[in-house]
Short mmCIF file of C-alpha atoms in Angstrom, two decimals:
data_model
loop_
_atom_site.label_atom_id
_atom_site.label_comp_id
_atom_site.label_asym_id
_atom_site.label_seq_id
_atom_site.Cartn_x
_atom_site.Cartn_y
_atom_site.Cartn_z
CA MET I 1 -16.52 -13.48 57.83
CA ALA I 2 -15.23 -13.74 61.37
CA HIS I 3 -11.66 -13.69 60.15
CA GLU I 4 -12.19 -10.61 58.01
CA THR I 5 -13.64 -8.53 60.78
CA THR I 6 -10.78 -9.18 63.16
CA HIS I 7 -8.45 -7.73 60.52
CA ALA I 8 -10.49 -4.65 59.62
CA HIS I 9 -8.83 -2.53 56.97
CA ARG I 10 -7.43 0.76 58.14
CA THR I 11 -8.03 3.60 55.73
CA SER I 12 -6.85 7.19 55.56
CA MET I 13 -10.49 8.32 55.67
CA GLY I 14 -10.89 7.31 59.29
CA LEU I 15 -13.88 5.24 58.14
CA ASP I 16 -14.01 1.49 57.72
CA SER I 17 -13.92 0.74 53.98
CA ARG I 18 -16.82 -1.71 54.32
CA LYS I 19 -18.95 1.00 55.87
CA MET I 20 -17.99 3.43 53.11
CA ALA I 21 -18.92 0.85 50.47
CA PHE I 22 -22.20 0.22 52.22
CA TRP I 23 -23.13 3.89 52.19
CA ALA I 24 -22.40 3.90 48.45
CA PHE I 25 -24.70 0.89 48.11
CA ILE I 26 -27.41 2.73 50.05
CA GLY I 27 -26.95 5.64 47.64
CA SER I 28 -27.69 3.35 44.69
CA GLU I 29 -30.67 1.91 46.55
CA CYS I 30 -32.01 5.46 46.98
CA LEU I 31 -31.91 5.81 43.18
CA LEU I 32 -33.75 2.51 42.77
CA PHE I 33 -36.53 3.36 45.21
CA GLY I 34 -36.55 6.98 43.99
CA SER I 35 -37.37 5.83 40.47
CA LEU I 36 -40.05 3.39 41.66
CA ILE I 37 -41.68 6.04 43.88
CA SER I 38 -41.58 8.59 41.04
CA THR I 39 -43.17 6.03 38.72
CA TYR I 40 -45.94 5.52 41.28
CA LEU I 41 -46.49 9.28 41.57
CA ILE I 42 -46.43 9.86 37.78
CA TYR I 43 -49.15 7.24 37.21
CA LYS I 44 -51.13 8.18 40.28
CA GLY I 45 -54.81 8.73 39.54
CA ARG I 46 -54.43 7.60 35.94
CA SER I 47 -55.95 4.14 36.28
CA LEU I 48 -58.81 3.69 33.83
CA THR I 49 -60.38 0.77 35.68
CA GLY I 50 -60.75 -0.16 39.34
CA PRO I 51 -59.99 -1.16 41.99
CA TYR I 52 -58.73 2.30 42.91
CA PRO I 53 -56.41 2.98 45.87
CA HIS I 54 -59.05 4.59 48.08
CA GLU I 55 -61.28 1.54 47.64
CA ILE I 56 -58.90 -1.08 48.93
CA LEU I 57 -55.98 0.45 50.88
CA ASN I 58 -56.41 -0.37 54.56
CA ILE I 59 -54.73 2.43 56.51
CA PRO I 60 -55.31 1.11 60.08
CA PHE I 61 -53.86 -2.29 59.15
CA THR I 62 -50.84 -0.79 57.39
CA SER I 63 -50.31 1.63 60.29
CA PHE I 64 -49.88 -1.46 62.45
CA SER I 65 -47.31 -2.89 59.98
CA THR I 66 -45.49 0.43 59.98
CA PHE I 67 -45.43 0.50 63.77
CA ASP I 68 -44.11 -3.07 63.74
CA LEU I 69 -41.29 -2.12 61.36
CA LEU I 70 -40.40 0.95 63.46
CA MET I 71 -40.20 -1.25 66.55
CA SER I 72 -37.89 -3.62 64.65
CA SER I 73 -35.54 -0.67 64.08
CA LEU I 74 -35.57 -0.06 67.82
CA ALA I 75 -34.73 -3.74 68.40
CA MET I 76 -31.90 -3.42 65.88
CA VAL I 77 -30.46 -0.47 67.81
CA LEU I 78 -30.63 -2.50 71.04
CA ALA I 79 -29.00 -5.49 69.31
CA LEU I 80 -26.09 -3.39 68.07
CA ALA I 81 -25.63 -1.75 71.48
CA ALA I 82 -25.62 -5.17 73.16
CA VAL I 83 -23.06 -6.61 70.71
CA GLN I 84 -20.85 -3.54 71.06
CA ARG I 85 -20.68 -3.85 74.83
CA GLY I 86 -20.10 -7.60 74.51
CA ASP I 87 -23.41 -8.69 76.01
CA MET I 88 -24.07 -11.51 73.55
CA LYS I 89 -27.01 -12.88 75.54
CA GLN I 90 -28.95 -9.65 74.95
CA GLY I 91 -27.47 -9.38 71.48
CA LYS I 92 -28.90 -12.74 70.48
CA ILE I 93 -32.33 -11.86 71.85
CA TRP I 94 -32.57 -8.51 70.07
CA LEU I 95 -31.25 -9.88 66.75
CA LEU I 96 -33.97 -12.53 66.87
CA VAL I 97 -36.60 -9.97 67.87
CA THR I 98 -35.60 -7.74 64.94
CA ALA I 99 -35.85 -10.65 62.51
CA LEU I 100 -39.22 -11.76 63.95
CA LEU I 101 -40.67 -8.25 63.71
CA GLY I 102 -39.48 -8.21 60.09
CA LEU I 103 -41.26 -11.53 59.54
CA VAL I 104 -44.45 -10.09 61.04
CA PHE I 105 -44.22 -7.21 58.55
CA LEU I 106 -43.74 -9.69 55.69
CA GLY I 107 -46.71 -11.71 56.92
CA GLY I 108 -48.77 -8.51 56.89
CA GLN I 109 -47.67 -7.77 53.35
CA PHE I 110 -48.51 -11.30 52.28
CA TRP I 111 -51.98 -10.95 53.78
CA GLU I 112 -52.41 -7.53 52.14
CA PHE I 113 -51.33 -8.77 48.70
CA SER I 114 -53.57 -11.85 48.81
CA HIS I 115 -56.48 -9.68 50.02
CA PHE I 116 -55.93 -7.25 47.12
CA LEU I 117 -55.73 -10.12 44.64
CA HIS I 118 -59.00 -11.39 46.04
CA GLU I 119 -60.50 -7.92 45.49
CA GLY I 120 -59.47 -8.14 41.85
CA LEU I 121 -56.27 -6.05 41.83
CA GLY I 122 -53.56 -7.93 39.93
CA LEU I 123 -50.14 -6.85 38.69
CA THR I 124 -51.58 -6.05 35.25
CA THR I 125 -55.09 -4.94 36.21
CA ASN I 126 -54.41 -1.20 36.01
CA LEU I 127 -51.65 1.39 36.49
CA PHE I 128 -52.27 1.44 40.23
CA GLY I 129 -51.80 -2.35 40.43
CA SER I 130 -48.59 -2.33 38.40
CA THR I 131 -46.92 0.55 40.21
CA PHE I 132 -48.17 -0.47 43.66
CA TYR I 133 -47.05 -4.11 43.47
CA VAL I 134 -43.66 -3.31 41.95
CA LEU I 135 -42.93 -0.60 44.54
CA THR I 136 -44.12 -2.40 47.67
CA GLY I 137 -42.95 -5.77 46.31
CA THR I 138 -39.41 -4.46 45.83
CA HIS I 139 -39.52 -3.14 49.37
CA GLY I 140 -40.83 -6.50 50.62
CA ALA I 141 -37.96 -8.26 48.81
CA HIS I 142 -35.56 -5.98 50.66
CA VAL I 143 -37.17 -6.82 54.00
CA THR I 144 -36.87 -10.53 53.11
CA VAL I 145 -33.16 -10.14 52.41
CA GLY I 146 -32.82 -8.28 55.72
CA VAL I 147 -34.62 -11.04 57.64
CA ILE I 148 -32.36 -13.71 56.09
CA TRP I 149 -29.32 -11.58 56.96
CA LEU I 150 -30.46 -11.06 60.56
CA LEU I 151 -31.24 -14.75 61.05
CA THR I 152 -27.78 -15.60 59.70
CA LEU I 153 -26.22 -13.26 62.27
CA TRP I 154 -28.39 -14.80 64.96
CA VAL I 155 -27.24 -18.31 64.02
CA GLN I 156 -23.63 -17.09 64.01
CA ALA I 157 -24.21 -15.62 67.47
CA LEU I 158 -25.70 -18.92 68.69
CA ARG I 159 -22.57 -20.72 67.48
CA GLY I 160 -20.41 -18.18 69.31
CA LYS I 161 -18.97 -16.76 66.11
CA LEU I 162 -20.30 -13.25 66.69
CA GLY I 163 -18.76 -11.01 69.30
CA PRO I 164 -17.77 -7.40 69.94
CA ALA I 165 -14.96 -7.88 67.36
CA ASN I 166 -17.65 -8.25 64.68
CA ALA I 167 -19.65 -5.22 65.84
CA MET I 168 -19.05 -3.63 62.42
CA THR I 169 -20.94 -6.49 60.74
CA VAL I 170 -23.91 -5.87 63.00
CA GLU I 171 -23.61 -2.11 62.47
CA ILE I 172 -23.74 -2.52 58.68
CA THR I 173 -26.71 -4.88 58.97
CA GLY I 174 -28.30 -2.14 61.06
CA LEU I 175 -27.60 0.48 58.39
CA TYR I 176 -29.39 -1.72 55.86
CA TRP I 177 -32.29 -2.40 58.19
CA HIS I 178 -32.81 1.25 59.12
CA PHE I 179 -32.60 2.21 55.45
CA VAL I 180 -35.31 -0.28 54.53
CA ASP I 181 -37.36 1.09 57.41
CA VAL I 182 -36.94 4.71 56.26
CA VAL I 183 -37.94 3.73 52.71
CA TRP I 184 -41.09 2.19 54.13
CA ILE I 185 -41.93 5.45 55.95
CA VAL I 186 -41.72 7.24 52.59
CA ILE I 187 -43.82 4.57 50.85
CA PHE I 188 -46.39 4.57 53.65
CA THR I 189 -46.70 8.35 53.40
CA VAL I 190 -46.79 8.56 49.60
CA VAL I 191 -48.94 5.53 48.84
CA TYR I 192 -51.22 5.15 51.84
CA LEU I 193 -51.54 8.51 53.62
CA ILE I 194 -51.53 10.96 50.68
CA GLN I 195 -54.24 9.51 48.46
CA MET X 1 -33.71 6.51 29.01
CA PHE X 2 -31.57 3.38 29.17
CA GLY X 3 -30.14 3.42 25.66
CA HIS X 4 -28.18 6.57 25.72
CA PRO X 5 -26.32 6.49 29.03
CA GLU X 6 -25.47 2.95 27.97
CA VAL X 7 -23.51 4.03 24.89
CA TYR X 8 -21.48 6.42 27.03
CA ILE X 9 -20.83 3.59 29.45
CA LEU X 10 -19.54 1.64 26.44
CA ILE X 11 -17.27 4.40 25.19
CA LEU X 12 -15.83 5.74 28.48
CA PRO X 13 -13.71 2.65 29.29
CA ALA X 14 -12.31 2.69 25.74
CA MET X 15 -11.46 6.38 26.22
CA GLY X 16 -9.69 5.41 29.43
CA ILE X 17 -7.76 2.67 27.64
CA ILE X 18 -6.41 4.95 24.94
CA SER X 19 -5.56 7.56 27.58
CA GLU X 20 -3.17 4.90 28.92
CA VAL X 21 -1.89 3.70 25.54
CA LEU X 22 -1.18 7.07 23.90
CA PRO X 23 1.18 8.43 26.61
CA THR X 24 3.19 5.20 26.69
CA PHE X 25 3.82 5.14 22.94
CA SER X 26 4.29 8.91 22.70
CA LYS X 27 6.76 8.93 25.62
CA LYS X 28 4.83 11.88 27.06
CA PRO X 29 2.42 12.26 29.98
CA LEU X 30 -1.25 12.55 29.01
CA PHE X 31 -1.77 16.15 27.89
CA GLY X 32 -4.18 17.99 30.19
CA TYR X 33 -4.76 14.97 32.46
CA THR X 34 -7.14 16.81 34.80
CA VAL X 35 -9.22 18.18 31.94
CA VAL X 36 -9.43 14.72 30.34
CA VAL X 37 -10.65 13.23 33.61
CA TYR X 38 -13.21 15.96 34.27
CA SER X 39 -14.41 15.73 30.65
CA GLY X 40 -15.08 12.05 31.31
CA VAL X 41 -17.09 12.97 34.40
CA VAL X 42 -19.02 15.62 32.44
CA ILE X 43 -19.76 13.09 29.66
CA ALA X 44 -20.98 10.55 32.22
CA PHE X 45 -23.25 13.20 33.75
CA LEU X 46 -24.54 14.78 30.52
CA GLY X 47 -25.09 11.30 29.10
CA TRP X 48 -28.22 11.08 31.25
CA SER X 49 -29.74 14.22 29.76
CA VAL X 50 -29.76 13.37 26.06
CA TRP X 51 -31.94 10.29 25.73
CA ALA X 52 -34.96 11.87 24.04
CA HIS X 53 -32.85 12.53 20.94
CA HIS X 54 -33.79 8.97 19.98
CA MET X 55 -37.41 10.11 19.86
CA PHE X 56 -37.30 13.30 17.79
CA SER X 57 -39.53 11.75 15.15
CA SER X 58 -42.16 10.65 17.71
CA GLY X 59 -43.66 14.12 18.06
CA LEU X 60 -42.31 15.34 21.37
CA GLY X 61 -43.03 18.94 20.45
CA PRO X 62 -40.65 21.82 19.74
CA ILE X 63 -39.61 22.55 23.35
CA ALA X 64 -38.55 18.99 24.22
CA ASP X 65 -36.89 18.66 20.80
CA SER X 66 -34.89 21.87 21.34
CA VAL X 67 -33.82 20.97 24.88
CA PHE X 68 -32.59 17.52 23.90
CA ALA X 69 -30.96 18.83 20.72
CA GLY X 70 -29.14 21.34 22.94
CA THR X 71 -27.95 18.80 25.52
CA THR X 72 -26.86 16.44 22.74
CA MET X 73 -24.79 19.11 21.04
CA LEU X 74 -23.39 20.13 24.42
CA ILE X 75 -21.91 16.67 25.01
CA ALA X 76 -19.75 17.19 21.91
CA ILE X 77 -17.76 19.76 23.90
CA PRO X 78 -16.18 17.49 26.55
CA THR X 79 -15.71 14.85 23.85
CA GLY X 80 -13.91 17.35 21.63
CA VAL X 81 -11.78 18.43 24.60
CA LYS X 82 -10.65 14.83 25.05
CA ILE X 83 -9.85 14.44 21.35
CA PHE X 84 -7.70 17.58 21.36
CA ASN X 85 -5.92 16.40 24.49
CA TRP X 86 -5.12 13.03 22.93
CA ILE X 87 -3.77 14.75 19.84
CA GLY X 88 -1.85 17.09 22.15
CA THR X 89 -0.39 14.03 23.89
CA MET X 90 1.02 12.75 20.60
CA TRP X 91 2.17 16.22 19.49
CA GLY X 92 5.96 16.36 19.65
CA GLY X 93 6.19 12.93 21.28
CA GLN X 94 8.50 10.08 20.32
CA LEU X 95 5.82 8.04 18.57
CA ARG X 96 6.17 4.27 18.33
CA PHE X 97 3.64 2.76 15.96
CA THR X 98 2.96 -0.54 17.70
CA THR X 99 -0.34 -2.31 16.98
CA SER X 100 -1.77 -0.96 20.23
CA MET X 101 -0.82 2.60 19.24
CA LEU X 102 -2.27 2.13 15.74
CA PHE X 103 -5.59 1.06 17.21
CA ALA X 104 -5.52 4.04 19.60
CA ILE X 105 -4.90 6.44 16.71
CA GLY X 106 -7.56 4.62 14.68
CA PHE X 107 -9.93 5.21 17.60
CA ILE X 108 -9.33 8.96 17.46
CA ALA X 109 -9.78 9.18 13.68
CA MET X 110 -12.86 6.98 13.49
CA PHE X 111 -14.45 8.49 16.57
CA ILE X 112 -14.15 11.97 15.04
CA ILE X 113 -16.07 10.79 11.96
CA GLY X 114 -18.72 9.17 14.18
CA GLY X 115 -18.86 12.27 16.36
CA LEU X 116 -19.46 14.54 13.38
CA SER X 117 -22.38 12.46 12.10
CA GLY X 118 -23.57 12.38 15.73
CA VAL X 119 -23.78 16.17 15.84
CA SER X 120 -25.77 16.06 12.61
CA HIS X 121 -28.30 13.77 14.34
CA ALA X 122 -28.49 16.20 17.23
CA ALA X 123 -30.07 18.79 14.93
CA ALA X 124 -33.70 17.70 15.26
CA PRO X 125 -34.86 18.85 11.79
CA ALA X 126 -32.03 16.98 10.09
CA ASP X 127 -32.60 13.96 12.31
CA LEU X 128 -36.19 13.65 11.05
CA GLN X 129 -34.66 12.76 7.66
CA GLN X 130 -32.11 10.40 9.16
CA THR X 131 -34.26 8.46 11.63
CA ASP X 132 -34.32 4.73 10.94
CA THR X 133 -32.00 4.97 7.94
CA TYR X 134 -28.53 3.55 7.37
CA TYR X 135 -27.13 7.02 8.14
CA VAL X 136 -27.82 6.29 11.81
CA VAL X 137 -26.34 2.81 11.38
CA ALA X 138 -23.18 4.40 9.94
CA HIS X 139 -22.96 6.74 12.95
CA ILE X 140 -23.36 4.04 15.59
CA HIS X 141 -20.74 1.85 13.92
CA TYR X 142 -18.20 4.66 13.68
CA VAL X 143 -18.54 5.42 17.39
CA LEU X 144 -19.09 1.88 18.64
CA PHE X 145 -16.87 -0.12 16.31
CA GLY X 146 -14.39 2.59 15.29
CA GLY X 147 -14.47 3.88 18.85
CA THR X 148 -15.17 1.28 21.52
CA ILE X 149 -14.02 -1.85 19.66
CA MET X 150 -10.79 -0.25 18.38
CA GLY X 151 -10.13 1.07 21.88
CA LEU X 152 -10.65 -2.44 23.29
CA PHE X 153 -8.27 -3.89 20.69
CA ALA X 154 -5.70 -1.24 21.64
CA GLY X 155 -6.09 -2.40 25.24
CA MET X 156 -5.84 -6.08 24.28
CA TYR X 157 -2.51 -5.63 22.48
CA TYR X 158 -1.26 -3.35 25.27
CA TRP X 159 -2.13 -5.53 28.26
CA TRP X 160 -2.00 -9.03 26.70
CA PRO X 161 1.62 -9.54 27.85
CA LYS X 162 0.62 -8.35 31.34
CA LEU X 163 -2.39 -10.69 31.40
CA THR X 164 -0.72 -13.80 30.02
CA GLY X 165 3.04 -13.23 30.10
CA ARG X 166 3.09 -13.76 26.32
CA MET X 167 3.43 -11.16 23.58
CA LEU X 168 0.92 -10.99 20.72
CA SER X 169 2.59 -11.01 17.31
CA GLU X 170 3.13 -7.45 16.11
CA SER X 171 3.17 -8.41 12.43
CA LEU X 172 -0.12 -10.32 12.68
CA GLY X 173 -1.38 -7.41 14.79
CA LYS X 174 -0.62 -4.94 12.03
CA VAL X 175 -2.42 -7.16 9.50
CA HIS X 176 -5.33 -7.22 11.95
CA PHE X 177 -5.30 -3.43 12.35
CA TRP X 178 -5.14 -2.55 8.65
CA LEU X 179 -7.77 -5.13 7.65
CA THR X 180 -10.02 -3.83 10.45
CA LEU X 181 -9.56 -0.20 9.44
CA ILE X 182 -10.11 -0.85 5.73
CA GLY X 183 -12.96 -3.28 6.37
CA MET X 184 -14.83 -0.98 8.71
CA ASN X 185 -14.59 2.01 6.39
CA LEU X 186 -15.66 -0.13 3.47
CA ALA X 187 -18.60 -1.44 5.44
CA PHE X 188 -19.76 1.67 7.27
CA PHE X 189 -18.74 4.68 5.16
CA PRO X 190 -21.07 3.86 2.22
CA MET X 191 -23.92 3.63 4.76
CA HIS X 192 -23.85 7.43 5.07
CA PHE X 193 -24.79 7.67 1.38
CA SER X 194 -27.19 4.73 1.22
CA GLY X 195 -28.88 6.05 4.37
CA LEU X 196 -29.39 9.55 3.00
CA LEU X 197 -30.69 8.02 -0.22
CA GLY X 198 -33.37 6.29 1.83
CA MET X 199 -32.04 2.84 2.75
CA PRO X 200 -34.10 1.89 5.84
CA ARG X 201 -32.48 -0.02 8.66
CA ARG X 202 -33.72 -3.32 10.16
CA ILE X 203 -35.13 -4.37 6.79
CA TYR X 204 -33.57 -7.29 4.97
CA THR X 205 -34.78 -6.48 1.50
CA TYR X 206 -35.28 -3.35 -0.57
CA SER X 207 -36.18 -2.24 -4.05
CA SER X 208 -33.37 -2.05 -6.60
CA ALA X 209 -35.05 1.17 -7.81
CA LEU X 210 -33.73 2.84 -4.64
CA GLY X 211 -30.31 2.94 -6.28
CA VAL X 212 -28.40 1.79 -3.19
CA SER X 213 -27.39 -1.69 -4.37
CA ARG X 214 -23.77 -0.68 -5.04
CA TYR X 215 -23.40 0.91 -1.61
CA ASN X 216 -24.87 -2.15 0.07
CA GLN X 217 -22.54 -4.37 -1.94
CA LEU X 218 -19.56 -2.39 -0.63
CA SER X 219 -20.88 -2.71 2.93
CA THR X 220 -21.17 -6.48 2.52
CA ILE X 221 -17.58 -6.76 1.27
CA GLY X 222 -16.42 -4.55 4.14
CA ALA X 223 -18.24 -6.76 6.66
CA LEU X 224 -16.42 -9.81 5.27
CA VAL X 225 -13.07 -8.00 5.55
CA ILE X 226 -13.83 -7.18 9.21
CA GLY X 227 -14.65 -10.84 9.75
CA ILE X 228 -11.33 -11.95 8.25
CA ALA X 229 -9.48 -9.34 10.34
CA THR X 230 -11.09 -10.68 13.49
CA LEU X 231 -10.10 -14.23 12.56
CA VAL X 232 -6.50 -12.98 12.27
CA PHE X 233 -6.84 -11.59 15.80
CA PHE X 234 -8.23 -14.88 17.15
CA TRP X 235 -5.36 -16.75 15.52
CA ASN X 236 -2.93 -14.25 17.08
CA MET X 237 -4.44 -14.86 20.52
CA LEU X 238 -4.54 -18.66 20.16
CA ARG X 239 -0.96 -19.01 18.93
CA THR X 240 0.37 -17.31 22.09
CA ARG X 241 -0.84 -20.32 24.09
CA ARG X 242 2.02 -22.38 22.74
CA GLN X 243 4.66 -19.80 23.66
CA PRO X 244 6.55 -19.78 26.94
CA ALA X 245 5.47 -16.97 29.31
CA THR X 246 8.60 -14.89 28.90
CA ALA X 247 7.23 -11.34 28.55
CA PRO X 248 9.28 -8.83 30.55
CA HIS X 249 7.78 -6.75 33.38
CA ASN X 250 7.44 -3.69 31.21
CA PRO X 251 7.56 -4.57 27.50
CA TRP X 252 6.29 -1.16 26.30
CA GLY X 253 8.14 1.12 28.71
CA GLY X 254 4.84 2.11 30.34
CA ALA X 255 4.72 4.51 33.27
CA THR X 256 1.92 3.09 35.40
CA LEU X 257 2.11 0.78 38.35
CA GLU X 258 1.04 -2.50 36.72
CA TRP X 259 4.33 -2.53 34.75
CA ALA X 260 6.36 -2.65 37.97
CA ILE X 261 5.34 -6.26 38.67
CA PRO X 262 6.01 -9.46 36.69
CA SER X 263 3.93 -10.52 33.66
CA PRO X 264 1.59 -12.24 34.37
CA PRO X 265 1.20 -10.73 37.85
CA PRO X 266 1.70 -13.10 40.77
CA VAL X 267 -1.49 -13.93 42.68
CA TYR X 268 -0.55 -11.48 45.40
CA ASN X 269 0.23 -8.61 42.94
CA PHE X 270 2.64 -6.46 44.92
CA THR X 271 5.23 -7.93 47.27
CA LYS X 272 4.80 -4.81 49.37
CA ILE X 273 2.64 -1.77 48.87
CA PRO X 274 4.74 0.63 46.77
CA ILE X 275 5.13 4.28 47.68
CA VAL X 276 3.80 6.30 44.77
CA GLU X 277 4.83 9.93 44.47
CA GLY X 278 3.52 10.86 41.06
CA ARG X 279 0.97 9.97 38.44
CA LEU X 280 3.59 8.15 36.34
CA PRO X 281 5.58 6.26 38.97
CA LEU X 282 7.81 4.34 36.54
CA TRP X 283 8.97 7.43 34.65
CA HIS X 284 11.24 9.71 36.59
CA THR X 285 11.51 13.45 36.20
CA GLU X 286 13.30 16.23 38.07
CA ARG X 287 10.45 16.42 40.56
CA HIS X 288 9.76 12.72 40.90
CA PRO X 289 12.62 10.33 41.55
CA ARG X 290 12.48 6.77 40.24
CA MET X 291 10.19 4.54 42.27
CA ALA X 292 12.03 2.28 44.69
CA PRO X 293 12.27 -1.23 43.14
CA LEU X 294 9.99 -3.83 44.69
CA PRO X 295 11.54 -6.85 46.40
CA ALA X 296 11.29 -9.99 44.28
CA GLU X 297 10.04 -12.15 47.16
CA PRO X 298 7.41 -10.97 49.63
CA PRO X 299 9.11 -9.86 52.88
CA GLU X 300 6.44 -11.67 54.88
CA PRO X 301 3.88 -14.36 53.93
CA ILE X 302 0.95 -12.88 52.01
CA HIS X 303 -2.55 -14.08 52.75
CA VAL X 304 -4.40 -14.85 49.52
CA PRO X 305 -8.07 -15.85 49.52
CA GLY X 306 -8.88 -19.16 47.86
CA GLY X 307 -10.92 -19.70 44.73
CA SER X 308 -14.67 -20.02 44.94
CA TRP X 309 -17.48 -21.48 42.82
CA TRP X 310 -20.23 -19.41 44.41
CA PRO X 311 -19.84 -16.26 42.25
CA MET X 312 -20.12 -18.56 39.21
CA THR X 313 -23.22 -20.15 40.73
CA ALA X 314 -24.81 -16.73 41.22
CA ALA X 315 -23.91 -15.70 37.67
CA PHE X 316 -25.43 -18.96 36.40
CA GLY X 317 -28.75 -18.28 38.14
CA LEU X 318 -29.22 -14.85 36.58
CA PRO X 319 -29.57 -15.94 32.91
CA ILE X 320 -31.87 -18.81 33.93
CA MET X 321 -34.06 -16.23 35.65
CA ALA X 322 -33.96 -13.94 32.60
CA ILE X 323 -34.77 -16.78 30.17
CA GLY X 324 -37.71 -17.79 32.36
CA ALA X 325 -38.99 -14.21 32.47
CA LEU X 326 -38.60 -13.73 28.71
CA SER X 327 -40.48 -16.93 27.96
CA HIS X 328 -43.15 -16.25 30.63
CA MET X 329 -42.35 -19.43 32.56
CA ILE X 330 -42.65 -18.58 36.25
CA PRO X 331 -41.25 -21.92 37.57
CA ILE X 332 -38.01 -21.34 35.60
CA VAL X 333 -37.83 -17.80 37.03
CA LEU X 334 -38.16 -19.24 40.52
CA VAL X 335 -35.49 -21.89 39.88
CA GLY X 336 -33.10 -19.22 38.54
CA ALA X 337 -33.87 -16.93 41.48
CA ALA X 338 -33.20 -19.78 43.92
CA VAL X 339 -29.82 -20.55 42.29
CA LEU X 340 -28.96 -16.84 42.31
CA ILE X 341 -29.94 -16.34 45.95
CA VAL X 342 -28.13 -19.45 47.16
CA GLY X 343 -25.05 -18.40 45.15
CA ILE X 344 -24.99 -14.89 46.61
CA TYR X 345 -25.71 -16.14 50.14
CA ARG X 346 -22.96 -18.75 50.14
CA TRP X 347 -20.58 -16.28 48.51
CA ALA X 348 -21.29 -13.66 51.17
CA TYR X 349 -20.87 -16.08 54.07
CA GLU X 350 -18.00 -18.09 52.66
CA PRO X 351 -15.12 -18.52 55.07
CA PHE X 352 -12.34 -16.13 54.16
CA GLU X 353 -9.76 -18.91 54.31
CA MET X 354 -10.19 -22.02 52.22
#
């Protein structure tokens, strides 16, 4: 990884080819989440049995999770800025903070899922259960991947293998992280706020 | 929703292959290159808008039926444009009937037959009669076997020397082609008749009173002929293993860049990045001079990444996961997922130099 980034490919587009490829990946992710969100909307209000969304969704708790994820995006911005100016001490701190805030979000989702299961909402209980778990679960899987990615960068930074020369790696991680964050804003609005 | 874009995904690469093969063996550039490319894009796009034509008999209602009948018929236009351009490519060219070229021409002929029965499915009232009969089976085999598989065979004969440095036997290849063509028509053409007479698909037995026994007998013989033809192809592939890798750079006189480098290509492909001034860099015209020859040895050391087991590991995890999910065994899903994740992670963070 370190070797690659020091020999970044020059392209005629004036854009790093890895960044270009990553935007294409984000495009395909938009299609994935777009189809899951549409599925949720199509089956909304069509559950024949409970529990129904308004009975168990906990908006104050999820608002806290959302705030936590938004703050992790802020930490990501600070991490990238620190790495770009070569301040690896700050860079390490903010990478770890971003990953930890992601873990807090995942912990919240774990608590939420186990609470819902306790209330009797399983994956196959009703249409709400199926569409809700698949949509938020896919998002949670993305956050998990992001946390693993951030922790890997943090470990690389601890070993001194991450510096301003690898800023593009951190920038692409940031693109992913902000994307996952934006998707959550949409999910939070569609699933929790507009009931 | 999945099924129909998928068949276009299957056919588009084969269309690309024969768009490479036909110009080489016609000694002419692809006729209407831009239109062929944009037709491919239009097919890829329209392919998403036709899927409900698999569900005409499920009672979608007249409006949905009409819309999907319309989109399905519409997709025949870019496909027809491509067919005419391929024929236009051959028109007036210096044709060389190598095995690869025969398969490419076979593709065009068979795909036209499959395309015509396809348009007859697109008409929803007619399709109600055809649903779940051998008529549909005949159609899919003309487009998928006569189309995709023949296109892939054309590509195999065309690029085999580039892949392995060894030529496939042309005489065995011609036996393979003719047996395939005869076998597939023997197997799939009678299905049009047996299907319209009421032979249902996905059923292993039927009443002799249906009057389709003769047609089914022909299909069985045809299937055996296809099997024999494919064995000939396997033998053709296997026997090249014993030959020395002596294929020239450009055995077919092709115009595209892969023929500028040795067969099989060295691990670093190009000794230096060639300057390409036209679409057919190895053919020269008044406007495009001959491409500068590449140096035999790289002018400076080329950095080549080492081999890696991690992509294989990731690919190994995926089927384990799928088998677990299909057999409802969560622990196996988790094991497969773990193998997959570890494979991808190690692959992503592998050192570039090994």
